[in-house]
Amino acid sequence: MNTNQLNANQTILIKDLPSDASAYNYRFSLNQDNRLVFSYLSSQEYDLLSSSIITSGKWYFASMSYNNSNLYLYLNGRLENTLSASDISTTDGSL
């Protein structure tokens, strides 16, 4: 990702739920503090916030992973945050 707009909430990538276009399954976004946020909506909403601040005009590689108990947020290959999330179903192809 490479942004030219900072200090504003903006969506980078979103996957809508097939049954409800107004709801999302997961998304990457930037918050008003220029931090990357990975959000996942299951029986509750999970938000992982990066520790790094995103700067304008610089390319970043963002990813997340899940191991049946934790969500992990990576930025440029470096672990940024971990969050316990045991109620996420991976059998329905939602991730």
CSV table of C-alpha atoms in Angstrom, one decimal:
chain,number,residue,atom,x,y,z
A,1,MET,CA,0.0,0.0,0.0
A,2,ASN,CA,1.1,3.6,-0.6
A,3,THR,CA,-1.1,6.4,0.6
A,4,ASN,CA,-1.0,10.1,-0.2
A,5,GLN,CA,-3.7,11.0,2.3
A,6,LEU,CA,-3.0,11.0,6.0
A,7,ASN,CA,-4.8,12.0,9.2
A,8,ALA,CA,-8.1,10.6,8.0
A,9,ASN,CA,-9.9,7.3,8.3
A,10,GLN,CA,-9.6,5.5,5.0
A,11,THR,CA,-10.3,1.9,3.9
A,12,ILE,CA,-7.5,0.2,2.0
A,13,LEU,CA,-9.1,-3.2,1.5
A,14,ILE,CA,-12.4,-4.7,2.5
A,15,LYS,CA,-14.2,-8.0,2.1
A,16,ASP,CA,-18.0,-7.7,2.4
A,17,LEU,CA,-20.2,-10.4,3.7
A,18,PRO,CA,-22.0,-12.1,0.8
A,19,SER,CA,-25.3,-11.9,2.7
A,20,ASP,CA,-25.1,-8.3,3.7
A,21,ALA,CA,-23.3,-5.7,1.6
A,22,SER,CA,-23.4,-3.1,4.4
A,23,ALA,CA,-21.4,-5.4,6.7
A,24,TYR,CA,-17.8,-6.5,6.3
A,25,ASN,CA,-16.0,-9.7,7.0
A,26,TYR,CA,-12.5,-8.1,7.3
A,27,ARG,CA,-10.8,-4.9,6.3
A,28,PHE,CA,-7.5,-3.1,6.3
A,29,SER,CA,-7.7,0.6,7.0
A,30,LEU,CA,-5.8,3.6,8.2
A,31,ASN,CA,-7.0,5.5,11.3
A,32,GLN,CA,-6.8,9.2,12.0
A,33,ASP,CA,-3.5,8.6,13.8
A,34,ASN,CA,-1.9,7.2,10.6
A,35,ARG,CA,-1.8,3.6,12.0
A,36,LEU,CA,-2.8,0.5,10.1
A,37,VAL,CA,-5.8,-1.3,11.5
A,38,PHE,CA,-6.9,-4.8,10.6
A,39,SER,CA,-10.5,-5.5,11.6
A,40,TYR,CA,-12.3,-8.8,11.6
A,41,LEU,CA,-16.0,-9.2,12.2
A,42,SER,CA,-17.1,-12.5,13.8
A,43,SER,CA,-19.4,-12.9,16.7
A,44,GLN,CA,-17.6,-9.7,17.9
A,45,GLU,CA,-15.4,-7.2,16.2
A,46,TYR,CA,-11.6,-7.6,16.5
A,47,ASP,CA,-9.3,-4.7,15.8
A,48,LEU,CA,-5.5,-4.9,15.6
A,49,LEU,CA,-3.6,-1.6,15.5
A,50,SER,CA,-0.1,-1.3,14.2
A,51,SER,CA,2.6,0.1,16.4
A,52,SER,CA,4.2,1.8,13.4
A,53,ILE,CA,3.0,5.1,12.0
A,54,ILE,CA,2.3,5.1,8.2
A,55,THR,CA,4.0,7.9,6.3
A,56,SER,CA,2.9,9.4,2.9
A,57,GLY,CA,4.6,8.3,-0.3
A,58,LYS,CA,6.2,5.2,1.2
A,59,TRP,CA,5.3,1.6,0.1
A,60,TYR,CA,4.3,-0.9,2.8
A,61,PHE,CA,3.5,-4.6,2.8
A,62,ALA,CA,0.7,-5.5,5.2
A,63,SER,CA,-0.5,-9.0,6.1
A,64,MET,CA,-2.3,-10.8,8.9
A,65,SER,CA,-2.4,-14.5,9.9
A,66,TYR,CA,-4.5,-16.6,12.3
A,67,ASN,CA,-3.6,-19.8,14.1
A,68,ASN,CA,-7.0,-20.8,15.6
A,69,SER,CA,-6.3,-18.8,18.8
A,70,ASN,CA,-4.6,-15.5,17.8
A,71,LEU,CA,-4.7,-12.9,15.0
A,72,TYR,CA,-1.3,-11.5,14.0
A,73,LEU,CA,-0.7,-8.2,12.2
A,74,TYR,CA,2.5,-7.7,10.2
A,75,LEU,CA,3.9,-4.7,8.5
A,76,ASN,CA,6.9,-5.1,6.2
A,77,GLY,CA,7.4,-8.6,7.6
A,78,ARG,CA,7.6,-7.4,11.2
A,79,LEU,CA,5.0,-8.4,13.8
A,80,GLU,CA,3.1,-5.3,14.8
A,81,ASN,CA,0.4,-6.7,17.1
A,82,THR,CA,-1.3,-9.9,18.4
A,83,LEU,CA,-4.8,-10.4,19.6
A,84,SER,CA,-6.5,-13.4,21.1
A,85,ALA,CA,-9.5,-14.4,18.9
A,86,SER,CA,-10.7,-18.0,19.5
A,87,ASP,CA,-14.2,-17.7,18.0
A,88,ILE,CA,-13.2,-17.2,14.4
A,89,SER,CA,-14.4,-19.9,12.0
A,90,THR,CA,-12.1,-20.9,9.2
A,91,THR,CA,-14.1,-23.8,8.0
A,92,ASP,CA,-16.6,-21.7,6.0
A,93,GLY,CA,-13.9,-20.0,3.9
A,94,SER,CA,-14.6,-16.6,5.5
A,95,LEU,CA,-10.9,-15.6,5.8
